[in-house]
Coordinates of C-alpha atoms in Angstrom, one line a residue:
A1 CA 0.0 0.0 -0.1
E2 CA 2.9 2.4 0.8
Y3 CA 4.4 1.9 -2.6
M4 CA 1.1 2.1 -4.5
G5 CA 0.5 5.4 -2.7
A6 CA 3.8 6.6 -4.0
I7 CA 2.7 5.7 -7.4
L8 CA -0.6 7.3 -7.3
D9 CA 0.9 10.5 -5.7
C10 CA 3.5 10.8 -8.4
S11 CA 4.9 14.3 -8.5
A12 CA 4.3 16.7 -11.3
S13 CA 8.1 17.5 -11.2
I14 CA 9.1 14.0 -12.2
M15 CA 6.6 14.1 -15.1
L16 CA 7.9 17.5 -16.3
R17 CA 11.5 16.4 -16.2
V18 CA 10.6 13.2 -18.2
R19 CA 8.7 15.1 -21.0
S20 CA 11.3 18.0 -21.2
S21 CA 14.2 15.5 -21.3
F22 CA 12.7 13.5 -24.1
L23 CA 11.9 16.6 -26.1
S24 CA 15.3 18.0 -25.8
H25 CA 17.6 15.0 -25.7
T26 CA 15.9 12.0 -27.3
R27 CA 14.1 13.3 -30.4
D28 CA 15.0 10.3 -32.5
I29 CA 12.7 7.4 -31.6
S30 CA 15.2 4.9 -33.2
K31 CA 17.7 5.5 -30.3
L32 CA 16.6 3.8 -27.2
R33 CA 18.3 4.1 -23.7
F34 CA 17.7 1.5 -21.1
L35 CA 18.4 1.6 -17.4
V36 CA 19.5 -1.8 -16.3
V37 CA 18.9 -2.5 -12.6
D38 CA 21.2 -5.2 -11.3
G39 CA 19.3 -6.5 -8.3
Y40 CA 22.2 -8.4 -6.7
S41 CA 24.1 -7.2 -3.7
K42 CA 27.9 -6.8 -4.0
A43 CA 28.4 -10.1 -2.3
G44 CA 26.0 -11.8 -4.7
R45 CA 27.8 -10.3 -7.7
D46 CA 31.2 -11.4 -6.4
A47 CA 29.9 -15.0 -5.9
L48 CA 28.8 -15.1 -9.5
E49 CA 32.0 -13.7 -10.8
S50 CA 34.1 -16.2 -8.7
G51 CA 32.3 -19.0 -10.6
G52 CA 33.2 -17.5 -14.0
M53 CA 29.7 -16.1 -14.6
L54 CA 28.9 -12.6 -15.9
T55 CA 27.0 -10.4 -13.5
A56 CA 23.3 -10.0 -14.0
G57 CA 23.5 -6.5 -15.2
T58 CA 26.1 -7.4 -17.9
L59 CA 23.9 -10.2 -19.1
Y60 CA 21.0 -7.7 -19.5
Q61 CA 23.3 -5.3 -21.2
R62 CA 24.1 -8.1 -23.7
M63 CA 20.6 -9.2 -24.0
F64 CA 19.4 -5.7 -25.1
Q65 CA 22.0 -5.5 -27.7
E66 CA 21.0 -9.0 -29.0
V67 CA 17.4 -7.9 -29.2
A68 CA 18.3 -4.7 -31.1
T69 CA 20.2 -6.9 -33.6
Q70 CA 17.2 -9.2 -34.0
I71 CA 14.9 -6.3 -34.6
N72 CA 17.3 -4.6 -37.1
T73 CA 18.0 -7.9 -39.1
Q74 CA 14.7 -9.9 -38.8
I75 CA 11.9 -7.4 -38.4
S76 CA 12.2 -5.9 -41.9
A77 CA 9.3 -3.7 -41.6
H78 CA 10.6 -1.9 -38.5
Q79 CA 12.9 1.1 -38.5
P80 CA 16.3 0.2 -37.3
I81 CA 17.1 1.0 -33.6
E82 CA 20.2 1.7 -31.6
V83 CA 20.5 0.7 -27.9
E84 CA 22.4 2.3 -25.1
T85 CA 22.4 1.0 -21.5
Q86 CA 23.4 2.1 -18.1
I87 CA 23.8 -0.4 -15.2
I88 CA 23.0 0.6 -11.6
Y89 CA 23.4 -1.3 -8.4
P90 CA 20.7 -0.2 -6.0
A91 CA 21.6 -2.8 -3.3
D92 CA 25.0 -1.2 -2.9
P93 CA 25.7 1.2 0.0
N94 CA 26.9 4.1 -2.2
Y95 CA 23.9 3.8 -4.6
K96 CA 22.5 7.1 -6.0
S97 CA 19.1 7.5 -7.5
P98 CA 19.3 7.8 -11.4
N99 CA 17.6 10.5 -13.4
L100 CA 14.8 8.4 -14.9
S101 CA 13.9 11.1 -17.5
E102 CA 17.1 10.1 -19.3
F103 CA 15.7 6.6 -20.1
D104 CA 13.1 5.0 -22.4
G105 CA 12.7 1.8 -20.4
V106 CA 13.9 -0.1 -17.4
G107 CA 15.2 -3.6 -17.3
W108 CA 15.3 -5.5 -14.0
T109 CA 17.6 -8.4 -13.6
G110 CA 17.3 -11.3 -11.1
S111 CA 18.7 -11.1 -7.6
S112 CA 19.9 -13.2 -4.7
L113 CA 17.8 -11.0 -2.4
T114 CA 14.3 -11.9 -1.1
I115 CA 11.4 -9.6 -1.9
Y116 CA 9.5 -10.3 1.3
H117 CA 12.4 -9.3 3.4
D118 CA 10.8 -5.8 3.3
H119 CA 12.8 -4.4 6.2
D120 CA 16.1 -4.9 4.4
P121 CA 17.4 -1.6 2.9
Q122 CA 18.8 -3.5 0.0
V123 CA 15.2 -4.5 -0.8
T124 CA 13.3 -1.4 0.1
T125 CA 15.6 0.7 -2.0
Q126 CA 14.6 -1.4 -5.1
L127 CA 10.9 -1.2 -4.2
E128 CA 11.2 2.6 -4.1
L129 CA 13.0 2.7 -7.4
C130 CA 10.3 0.6 -9.0
A131 CA 7.6 2.9 -7.7
Q132 CA 9.5 5.9 -9.1
A133 CA 9.8 4.3 -12.5
V134 CA 6.1 3.7 -12.4
S135 CA 5.5 7.3 -11.5
A136 CA 7.6 8.3 -14.4
R137 CA 5.4 6.1 -16.6
L138 CA 8.4 4.1 -17.9
P139 CA 7.9 0.7 -19.5
Q140 CA 9.5 -2.0 -17.3
F141 CA 10.7 -5.5 -18.0
G142 CA 12.3 -8.0 -15.7
S143 CA 13.2 -11.6 -14.9
C144 CA 12.7 -13.8 -11.8
W145 CA 13.1 -11.5 -8.8
A146 CA 11.7 -8.7 -11.0
L147 CA 8.4 -10.5 -11.5
Q148 CA 8.1 -10.9 -7.7
L149 CA 9.0 -7.2 -7.4
A150 CA 6.3 -6.1 -9.9
V151 CA 3.6 -8.1 -8.2
A152 CA 4.6 -6.9 -4.7
I153 CA 4.5 -3.3 -5.9
A154 CA 0.9 -4.0 -7.0
G155 CA 0.0 -5.5 -3.7
G156 CA 0.6 -9.2 -4.3
T157 CA 2.3 -11.9 -2.1
V158 CA 5.6 -13.7 -2.6
S159 CA 6.9 -16.6 -0.5
R160 CA 9.4 -19.5 -0.5
N161 CA 8.4 -22.2 -3.0
P162 CA 7.8 -25.3 -0.9
R163 CA 9.1 -27.5 -3.8
G164 CA 12.5 -26.0 -3.6
R165 CA 14.6 -24.3 -6.3
E166 CA 13.6 -24.5 -9.9
I167 CA 17.0 -24.4 -11.7
G168 CA 18.4 -25.3 -15.0
I169 CA 15.7 -25.9 -17.7
G170 CA 12.2 -24.9 -16.5
R171 CA 9.9 -27.4 -18.3
K172 CA 6.6 -27.1 -20.0
V173 CA 5.8 -23.4 -19.4
F174 CA 2.4 -23.0 -21.0
L175 CA 0.4 -19.9 -21.9
T176 CA -2.9 -19.1 -20.2
S177 CA -5.7 -17.9 -22.4
A178 CA -4.7 -14.3 -21.7
G179 CA -1.1 -15.2 -22.6
Q180 CA -2.1 -16.7 -25.9
Q181 CA -3.5 -13.3 -26.9
H182 CA -0.8 -11.1 -25.4
P183 CA 1.8 -9.6 -27.6
M184 CA 4.5 -10.6 -25.1
F185 CA 4.6 -14.1 -26.7
Q186 CA 4.2 -13.1 -30.4
G187 CA 6.7 -15.2 -32.4
R188 CA 6.7 -18.1 -30.0
T189 CA 6.4 -21.1 -32.2
R190 CA 4.3 -23.0 -29.7
A191 CA 2.2 -22.4 -26.6
T192 CA 4.2 -24.8 -24.4
F193 CA 7.9 -24.3 -24.1
D194 CA 11.0 -24.7 -22.0
V195 CA 13.0 -21.9 -20.5
F196 CA 16.2 -21.1 -18.4
S197 CA 15.2 -20.9 -14.8
S198 CA 16.7 -20.4 -11.3
H199 CA 14.5 -19.3 -8.3
D200 CA 13.5 -20.3 -4.8
D201 CA 10.6 -17.9 -4.3
H202 CA 7.4 -17.5 -6.2
V203 CA 4.2 -15.5 -6.3
T204 CA 1.4 -17.0 -4.3
G205 CA -2.3 -16.3 -3.4
D206 CA -4.7 -14.2 -5.4
L207 CA -3.2 -11.7 -7.9
P208 CA -4.1 -8.2 -7.1
S209 CA -6.0 -5.9 -9.5
G210 CA -4.0 -4.9 -12.6
V211 CA -1.9 -8.1 -12.7
V212 CA -2.7 -10.3 -15.7
H213 CA -1.5 -14.0 -15.5
L214 CA 0.1 -15.0 -18.8
A215 CA 2.0 -18.3 -18.2
E216 CA 2.6 -21.1 -15.7
N217 CA 4.1 -24.5 -15.3
G218 CA 3.9 -27.5 -12.9
F219 CA 6.6 -26.0 -10.6
S220 CA 5.4 -22.4 -10.3
P221 CA 1.9 -21.3 -11.0
I222 CA 3.0 -17.8 -12.1
Q223 CA 5.6 -17.8 -14.8
A224 CA 4.8 -14.6 -16.6
V225 CA 2.7 -11.6 -15.9
T226 CA 2.0 -8.1 -17.0
V227 CA 1.2 -5.5 -14.3
K228 CA -0.8 -2.5 -15.5
F229 CA -0.1 0.8 -13.7
P230 CA -1.5 4.3 -14.6
G231 CA 0.2 5.1 -17.9
S232 CA 2.6 2.2 -18.1
E233 CA 3.1 -1.6 -17.8
F234 CA 5.6 -3.9 -16.2
W235 CA 6.2 -7.1 -18.3
A236 CA 7.8 -9.8 -16.2
V237 CA 8.8 -13.4 -16.4
Q238 CA 9.8 -15.9 -13.7
Y239 CA 12.5 -17.4 -15.9
H240 CA 15.7 -15.9 -17.5
P241 CA 15.7 -15.1 -21.2
E242 CA 19.0 -13.4 -20.7
Y243 CA 20.8 -16.7 -20.1
T244 CA 22.5 -18.9 -22.6
L245 CA 23.7 -22.5 -22.2
H246 CA 27.2 -21.3 -21.2
D247 CA 25.7 -18.9 -18.7
M248 CA 23.6 -21.7 -17.1
A249 CA 26.6 -23.9 -16.9
R250 CA 28.4 -21.2 -15.0
L251 CA 25.5 -20.5 -12.7
I252 CA 25.2 -24.2 -11.8
S253 CA 28.9 -24.3 -11.1
C254 CA 28.3 -21.6 -8.5
R255 CA 25.4 -23.5 -6.9
I256 CA 26.7 -27.1 -6.8
P257 CA 26.5 -27.6 -2.9
K258 CA 23.0 -26.1 -2.8
L259 CA 21.8 -28.2 -5.7
I260 CA 23.1 -31.4 -4.1
D261 CA 21.2 -30.4 -1.0
N262 CA 18.2 -29.7 -3.1
G263 CA 18.3 -33.1 -4.7
N264 CA 19.1 -31.9 -8.2
F265 CA 22.3 -34.0 -8.3
V266 CA 23.3 -37.0 -6.3
D267 CA 27.0 -35.7 -6.0
A268 CA 29.4 -33.2 -7.3
Q269 CA 30.5 -35.5 -10.2
A270 CA 26.9 -35.7 -11.5
A271 CA 26.7 -31.9 -11.4
R272 CA 30.1 -31.6 -13.3
N273 CA 28.8 -34.0 -15.9
Y274 CA 25.7 -32.0 -16.4
I275 CA 27.8 -28.7 -16.7
A276 CA 30.1 -30.4 -19.2
D277 CA 27.1 -31.3 -21.4
L278 CA 25.8 -27.7 -21.2
D279 CA 29.2 -26.4 -22.3
L280 CA 29.5 -29.0 -25.0
L281 CA 26.2 -28.1 -26.6
A282 CA 26.9 -24.4 -26.2
A283 CA 30.1 -24.9 -28.2
N284 CA 28.6 -27.4 -30.7
P285 CA 24.8 -26.6 -31.2
S286 CA 24.6 -29.3 -33.9
R287 CA 25.3 -32.1 -31.3
R288 CA 21.8 -33.7 -31.4
D289 CA 23.0 -36.5 -29.0
V290 CA 23.9 -33.9 -26.3
A291 CA 20.6 -32.0 -26.9
W292 CA 18.7 -35.3 -26.6
R293 CA 20.6 -36.2 -23.4
L294 CA 19.7 -32.8 -21.9
G295 CA 16.2 -32.8 -23.3
I296 CA 16.8 -29.4 -25.0
D297 CA 15.4 -28.1 -28.3
Q298 CA 15.0 -24.8 -30.1
D299 CA 13.1 -23.3 -27.1
I300 CA 16.5 -23.0 -25.5
T301 CA 19.0 -23.1 -28.4
D302 CA 17.3 -20.6 -30.8
P303 CA 18.0 -17.0 -29.7
Y304 CA 14.9 -15.8 -31.6
Q305 CA 12.6 -17.9 -29.4
R306 CA 14.7 -17.4 -26.2
L307 CA 14.5 -13.6 -26.5
C308 CA 10.9 -13.5 -27.8
E309 CA 9.4 -11.8 -24.7
V310 CA 12.1 -9.1 -24.5
R311 CA 12.0 -8.3 -28.2
N312 CA 8.2 -7.9 -28.0
W313 CA 8.5 -5.7 -25.0
V314 CA 10.8 -3.3 -27.0
L315 CA 8.5 -3.4 -30.0
H316 CA 5.1 -3.3 -28.2
S317 CA 5.8 -1.3 -25.1
V318 CA 9.0 0.7 -25.2
I319 CA 8.8 2.1 -28.8
P320 CA 5.1 3.0 -28.7
A321 CA 5.7 4.7 -25.3
K322 CA 8.5 6.8 -26.8
Q323 CA 6.4 7.7 -29.8
R324 CA 3.7 9.0 -27.6
R325 CA 6.3 11.2 -25.9
V326 CA 8.3 12.4 -28.8
A327 CA 7.0 14.1 -31.9
P328 CA 8.9 12.6 -34.8
T329 CA 11.2 14.7 -36.9
T330 CA 13.2 14.2 -40.0
A331 CA 16.6 15.3 -40.9
K332 CA 15.1 17.8 -43.4
A333 CA 12.8 19.5 -40.8
A334 CA 13.4 20.7 -37.3
T335 CA 9.8 21.8 -36.9
A336 CA 7.1 19.6 -35.4
A337 CA 5.7 16.8 -37.5
Q338 CA 2.4 17.4 -39.3
T339 CA -0.4 15.3 -37.9
T340 CA -2.2 13.1 -40.4
F341 CA -4.3 10.0 -40.6
A342 CA -3.5 6.8 -42.5
V343 CA -5.7 4.2 -44.2
A344 CA -5.4 0.4 -44.6
F345 CA -7.7 -0.9 -47.3
D346 CA -9.1 -4.3 -47.8
V347 CA -9.2 -4.9 -51.7
D348 CA -11.9 -7.4 -52.6
G349 CA -15.2 -6.2 -51.4
V350 CA -14.0 -2.6 -50.7
L351 CA -12.1 -1.4 -53.7
I352 CA -13.1 -4.2 -56.1
R353 CA -16.2 -6.2 -56.2
G354 CA -16.5 -9.2 -58.5
G355 CA -13.5 -8.2 -60.5
Q356 CA -14.9 -4.6 -61.2
V357 CA -13.6 -1.5 -59.5
V358 CA -16.0 0.0 -57.0
E359 CA -17.2 3.4 -58.4
S360 CA -15.7 5.7 -55.7
A361 CA -12.4 3.8 -55.3
K362 CA -10.4 5.6 -57.8
S363 CA -11.3 9.1 -56.5
V364 CA -10.6 8.0 -53.0
L365 CA -7.1 6.7 -53.9
K366 CA -6.4 9.8 -56.0
Y367 CA -7.3 12.1 -53.1
L368 CA -5.0 10.2 -50.7
R369 CA -2.1 10.2 -53.2
E370 CA -2.5 13.9 -54.1
N371 CA -2.6 14.9 -50.3
N372 CA 0.3 12.7 -49.4
I373 CA -1.7 10.6 -46.9
P374 CA -0.1 7.2 -46.1
F375 CA -2.1 4.2 -47.2
V376 CA -1.6 0.5 -47.7
M377 CA -3.5 -2.4 -49.2
V378 CA -4.0 -5.2 -46.7
T379 CA -5.4 -8.3 -48.3
N380 CA -5.7 -11.9 -47.3
G381 CA -5.0 -12.8 -50.9
G382 CA -1.5 -13.8 -52.1
G383 CA 0.3 -16.0 -54.4
V384 CA 1.9 -13.2 -56.4
S385 CA 4.8 -10.9 -55.7
E386 CA 4.1 -7.6 -54.0
L387 CA 5.6 -5.8 -57.0
S388 CA 3.3 -7.7 -59.4
K389 CA 0.2 -6.9 -57.3
A390 CA 1.2 -3.3 -57.0
Q391 CA 1.5 -3.0 -60.8
S392 CA -1.9 -4.7 -61.3
L393 CA -3.7 -2.5 -58.8
S394 CA -2.0 0.7 -60.2
S395 CA -3.3 -0.2 -63.7
K396 CA -6.9 -0.9 -62.3
F397 CA -7.1 2.3 -60.3
G398 CA -5.1 4.7 -62.4
V399 CA -3.1 5.6 -59.3
E400 CA 0.5 4.8 -58.6
I401 CA 0.7 2.1 -55.9
N402 CA 4.2 1.0 -54.7
E403 CA 5.4 -2.4 -53.8
D404 CA 5.8 -1.4 -50.1
Q405 CA 2.1 -0.5 -50.0
I406 CA 1.0 -4.1 -50.7
I407 CA 0.6 -6.3 -47.6
Q408 CA -0.6 -9.7 -48.6
S409 CA -1.3 -12.5 -46.1
H410 CA 2.3 -13.8 -46.7
T411 CA 4.1 -10.5 -46.8
P412 CA 4.9 -10.4 -43.0
M413 CA 6.7 -13.7 -43.5
K414 CA 9.7 -11.5 -44.7
T415 CA 10.4 -11.1 -41.0
L416 CA 11.3 -14.9 -40.9
V417 CA 14.1 -14.8 -43.4
E418 CA 17.0 -14.5 -40.8
K419 CA 15.5 -17.3 -38.9
H420 CA 15.2 -19.7 -41.8
R421 CA 17.5 -18.1 -44.5
N422 CA 19.7 -21.2 -45.0
D423 CA 17.2 -23.9 -43.9
H424 CA 15.5 -26.3 -46.3
V425 CA 11.8 -25.0 -46.2
L426 CA 8.8 -26.5 -47.9
V427 CA 6.2 -24.2 -49.7
A428 CA 2.7 -25.0 -50.7
G429 CA 0.1 -23.1 -52.6
K430 CA -1.3 -22.5 -56.1
R431 CA 1.2 -22.2 -58.9
Y432 CA 4.2 -23.7 -57.2
E433 CA 6.9 -22.0 -59.2
S434 CA 5.3 -18.6 -58.2
M435 CA 5.3 -19.6 -54.6
K436 CA 8.9 -20.6 -54.7
A437 CA 9.9 -17.4 -56.5
I438 CA 8.2 -15.3 -53.8
L439 CA 10.0 -16.9 -50.9
E440 CA 13.3 -16.7 -52.8
N441 CA 12.7 -13.1 -53.5
Y442 CA 12.2 -12.6 -49.7
G443 CA 15.6 -14.1 -49.1
F444 CA 15.0 -17.8 -48.3
Q445 CA 17.9 -19.8 -49.9
N446 CA 16.6 -23.4 -50.0
V447 CA 13.0 -23.6 -51.0
I448 CA 11.4 -26.9 -52.2
T449 CA 7.8 -27.0 -53.4
A450 CA 5.3 -29.7 -52.3
E451 CA 5.2 -30.7 -55.9
E452 CA 8.9 -31.3 -56.0
Y453 CA 8.8 -33.1 -52.8
H454 CA 6.1 -35.4 -54.2
Q455 CA 8.1 -35.9 -57.4
R456 CA 11.1 -37.1 -55.4
D457 CA 8.9 -39.5 -53.5
P458 CA 5.9 -40.5 -55.7
N459 CA 4.6 -42.9 -53.0
A460 CA 3.9 -40.0 -50.8
Y461 CA 0.6 -39.5 -52.6
P462 CA -0.1 -42.3 -55.1
D463 CA -3.5 -41.1 -56.1
L464 CA -1.8 -38.3 -58.1
Q465 CA 0.6 -39.7 -60.7
V466 CA 3.9 -37.9 -61.1
T467 CA 7.1 -38.8 -62.8
K468 CA 9.8 -39.7 -60.3
A469 CA 12.6 -37.0 -60.1
E470 CA 16.2 -37.7 -59.2
G471 CA 17.5 -37.2 -55.7
T472 CA 16.0 -37.5 -52.2
N473 CA 14.2 -35.0 -50.1
P474 CA 16.2 -33.1 -47.6
D475 CA 15.3 -32.6 -43.9
I476 CA 12.8 -29.8 -43.8
S477 CA 13.0 -27.2 -41.0
A478 CA 9.7 -25.3 -41.7
A479 CA 6.7 -25.2 -44.0
F480 CA 5.2 -22.2 -45.7
V481 CA 1.6 -22.3 -47.0
L482 CA 1.2 -19.1 -49.0
T483 CA -2.2 -19.8 -50.6
D484 CA -4.6 -22.7 -50.6
P485 CA -3.3 -25.4 -53.0
L486 CA -5.2 -26.9 -55.9
Y487 CA -4.4 -30.4 -54.6
W488 CA -5.5 -30.2 -51.0
G489 CA -5.1 -33.9 -50.3
R490 CA -1.6 -34.2 -51.6
D491 CA -0.3 -31.0 -49.9
I492 CA -1.9 -31.9 -46.5
Q493 CA -0.2 -35.4 -46.8
V494 CA 3.2 -33.9 -47.7
I495 CA 3.1 -31.4 -44.8
T496 CA 2.1 -33.9 -42.3
D497 CA 4.7 -36.3 -43.5
V498 CA 7.4 -33.7 -43.1
G499 CA 6.0 -32.9 -39.6
R500 CA 6.2 -36.6 -38.6
K501 CA 9.9 -36.7 -39.7
H502 CA 10.7 -33.5 -38.0
F503 CA 9.2 -34.6 -34.7
S504 CA 10.6 -38.1 -34.8
N505 CA 14.0 -36.7 -35.3
G506 CA 13.8 -35.0 -31.9
K507 CA 13.3 -31.5 -33.3
G508 CA 9.9 -30.9 -31.8
A509 CA 6.9 -29.5 -33.6
L510 CA 7.4 -28.4 -37.3
P511 CA 6.8 -24.7 -37.7
V512 CA 4.1 -24.2 -40.3
Y513 CA 3.6 -20.6 -41.4
S514 CA 0.2 -20.3 -43.1
G515 CA -1.1 -17.4 -45.0
C516 CA -4.5 -19.1 -45.2
A517 CA -6.8 -16.7 -43.3
D518 CA -10.1 -16.0 -44.9
L519 CA -12.7 -18.7 -44.6
E520 CA -14.9 -17.0 -47.2
Y521 CA -14.6 -14.3 -49.8
S522 CA -17.1 -12.4 -52.0
S523 CA -17.2 -12.9 -55.8
Q524 CA -19.7 -12.7 -58.7
H525 CA -21.4 -15.9 -57.4
E526 CA -24.5 -15.4 -55.5
F527 CA -23.0 -17.1 -52.4
A528 CA -19.7 -16.4 -50.6
R529 CA -16.9 -18.8 -51.8
Y530 CA -14.6 -20.8 -49.5
G531 CA -11.3 -19.1 -49.1
A532 CA -7.7 -20.2 -48.3
G533 CA -8.7 -20.3 -44.6
A534 CA -10.8 -23.3 -45.3
F535 CA -7.6 -25.2 -46.3
G536 CA -5.9 -24.1 -43.1
V537 CA -8.8 -25.5 -41.1
A538 CA -8.6 -28.8 -42.9
L539 CA -4.8 -29.0 -42.4
K540 CA -5.1 -28.2 -38.7
T541 CA -8.0 -30.6 -38.1
L542 CA -6.6 -33.6 -39.9
S543 CA -3.1 -33.2 -38.5
E544 CA -4.5 -32.9 -34.9
L545 CA -6.8 -36.0 -35.4
T546 CA -4.0 -38.2 -36.7
L547 CA -0.9 -36.8 -35.2
G548 CA -2.0 -35.0 -32.1
K549 CA -1.3 -31.4 -31.2
N550 CA 2.5 -31.5 -30.8
V551 CA 3.6 -32.4 -34.3
L552 CA 2.7 -29.3 -36.4
D553 CA 2.9 -25.8 -34.9
I554 CA 0.6 -23.9 -37.3
R555 CA 0.9 -20.1 -37.1
T556 CA -1.5 -18.2 -39.3
Y557 CA -0.7 -14.9 -40.9
G558 CA -3.1 -12.4 -42.4
K559 CA -6.2 -10.6 -41.0
P560 CA -7.4 -10.7 -38.2
H561 CA -4.0 -11.7 -36.7
L562 CA -2.2 -9.1 -34.7
L563 CA 1.1 -9.6 -36.5
T564 CA -0.4 -8.4 -39.8
F565 CA -1.8 -5.3 -38.3
E566 CA 1.4 -4.5 -36.5
F567 CA 3.3 -5.1 -39.8
A568 CA 1.0 -2.6 -41.5
E569 CA 1.3 0.0 -38.8
N570 CA 5.1 -0.2 -39.0
V571 CA 4.9 0.3 -42.8
L572 CA 2.6 3.3 -42.5
T573 CA 4.7 4.8 -39.7
R574 CA 7.8 4.6 -42.0
M575 CA 5.9 6.3 -44.8
A576 CA 4.8 9.1 -42.5
T577 CA 8.2 9.6 -40.9
K578 CA 9.8 10.1 -44.3
N579 CA 7.3 12.9 -44.9
N580 CA 7.7 14.5 -41.5
Q581 CA 4.2 13.3 -40.5
S582 CA 2.9 11.9 -37.3
I583 CA -0.1 9.5 -37.6
S584 CA -3.0 10.1 -35.2
R585 CA -5.3 7.4 -36.5
I586 CA -5.3 4.4 -38.9
F587 CA -8.5 3.6 -40.5
M588 CA -9.1 0.0 -41.5
I589 CA -11.7 0.0 -44.3
G590 CA -13.0 -3.5 -44.8
D591 CA -16.1 -5.6 -45.7
N592 CA -15.4 -8.6 -43.6
P593 CA -16.5 -8.4 -39.9
L594 CA -14.5 -11.5 -38.9
T595 CA -11.1 -10.3 -40.4
D596 CA -11.0 -6.6 -41.2
I597 CA -13.1 -5.4 -38.3
D598 CA -12.2 -7.9 -35.6
G599 CA -8.5 -7.5 -36.4
A600 CA -8.5 -3.7 -36.2
N601 CA -10.5 -3.7 -33.0
A602 CA -8.1 -6.2 -31.5
A603 CA -5.1 -4.2 -32.6
G604 CA -6.4 -1.2 -30.6
G605 CA -4.3 1.9 -30.3
K606 CA -4.5 4.1 -33.3
W607 CA -6.7 1.6 -35.3
V608 CA -10.3 2.6 -36.1
S609 CA -12.5 -0.1 -37.9
V610 CA -14.8 1.0 -40.8
L611 CA -17.1 -1.5 -42.3
T612 CA -18.5 -1.1 -45.8
K613 CA -21.6 -2.7 -47.4
T614 CA -20.0 -3.5 -50.8
G615 CA -18.7 -6.9 -49.9
L616 CA -19.4 -9.7 -47.5
Y617 CA -21.3 -7.6 -44.9
Q618 CA -24.8 -6.4 -46.0
H619 CA -26.8 -6.0 -42.8
G620 CA -27.1 -7.2 -39.2
P621 CA -25.1 -6.8 -35.9
H622 CA -21.5 -5.8 -36.2
Q623 CA -18.7 -4.5 -34.0
A624 CA -17.2 -1.8 -36.3
D625 CA -16.5 1.6 -35.1
V626 CA -18.1 3.1 -38.2
L627 CA -20.5 1.6 -40.8
V628 CA -20.8 3.1 -44.3
E629 CA -22.2 2.3 -47.6
D630 CA -19.0 2.3 -49.5
V631 CA -15.4 3.5 -49.6
G632 CA -16.3 7.0 -50.8
E633 CA -18.6 7.5 -47.8
A634 CA -15.7 6.1 -45.6
L635 CA -13.4 8.9 -46.8
K636 CA -16.0 11.6 -46.2
H637 CA -16.5 10.3 -42.6
I638 CA -12.8 10.1 -42.0
R639 CA -12.2 13.7 -43.2
S640 CA -15.0 15.0 -40.9
I641 CA -13.5 13.2 -38.0
Q642 CA -10.0 14.7 -38.7
Q643 CA -11.5 18.2 -39.1
D644 CA -13.2 17.9 -35.7

């Protein structure tokens, strides 16, 4: 209660310092400065270093740099970022409070301290610092001790775990229903995963108001939370994304006597053998025998998976918070950016109906182009290159549309290139050569089509006769479904076969990235037609019935999925920034309540959903912010809102 009071009574002077500092010192939103709070005491840090381990603050410093590299190399739609960090040690006697206005976010490490020792100055100092960061409305992220800190600040309870210490690999962390919807875990290839872990304490009892439970496992009921404070959030996990195999080996080296007492090892030799395996796999990630012996897979060895939560915190919490504080500028203009709106159009049913251009579409697009208003086409269609689609639509509308303005269901898959650049990947969809060319154009180096896979193994689907090709099929690391195939049966069989092999080789679930979103679409026919999403349903249903839920990990792209809307917002933001503009609202104009409208509503933030009557929707209940007859009326409504 004392610390919550400090939060609610936050001083105006702190807020003024924060705002003035951002405006005067950190105008460029691509430069992020993090305060790293090393929660260990001096004695705790010395103990770690004596065992050859980096201090917690240094691990966090390294982690933020790794995350920046991932964003810059793998999130192609995002503006590159630079990261600076400053480490502080609030448990030290000579600690001095930092100027929080100099930072864009706070990262809290683990600690050897205990949060419920609330009369220990080493603990109370950190509770006070956390309250100050909340008062300054700074986004916060933390591991282990930090989760307990965040919940304690909100009024929750922490105690010693009666099961003892969870250390090494925390097994079978699974997402709650809230966790499955939360952006913290966007990019996780499965809803149950393993993590690096080391803690004695855990959160107990009922969670206080504002704390959202996101993940748990059999050892600790609270493995991830977000804590909502006035104007900010604290994202926290009970595990350690900052660790690597090498770091865990060093930590266990420091804890051998305790772990023998805890029953983790029968003797010191058993501990040393385990440590040797961790070091061996760290030095040789391809050693499948060692990974099998340790029970480790890509949850632990793949940095993109391991750092998922931290990366999403930067993308979904830190950067948006800074954007709200700082008016974007360009190198060409020192004046404040001009506020504008942006538009995301669905195509079929909004701009085109039954192959014909909707009457008002050309004039709407012309107005946006002439007035330099950012817009994109967000369609669940696909199967052609973005350049080809842009040229086709430019011809139809008589308005120049650039390649970057086309977001098809599979366009956000560009962000997966660094993860799978050199892997052998399978692609399915109509017109296989086109599908292969699309992925190769994105940057994937080893693409094999479902047709080629079948030709090398004709017995894979004997009902469809093919001429046997030379060679054998390689091990496939991921499958991409860009559109619904013509031969559903064959492609479902091939994908599930690949999944079986991937799983039986000890590699876990096969990632299947599917652009099959729309169940139905409007056309010249009197009834709606089944869309690519129907193939996605068939693949998921059949694979789960025959293989279970752990062999294929199907992740769907396109509307209404959040990833697509975030990708679109990043593209629009880049367009606006180049023109010294700041986007106030993004209007999603669509005809499908289940994809266009639900997706925009779920994205929240700047998104406003606008439903037209020129496509799938004709009448009845809806959840749109605005209902209009057609795209022309939509623009009139948008302009009236902006003028108000």
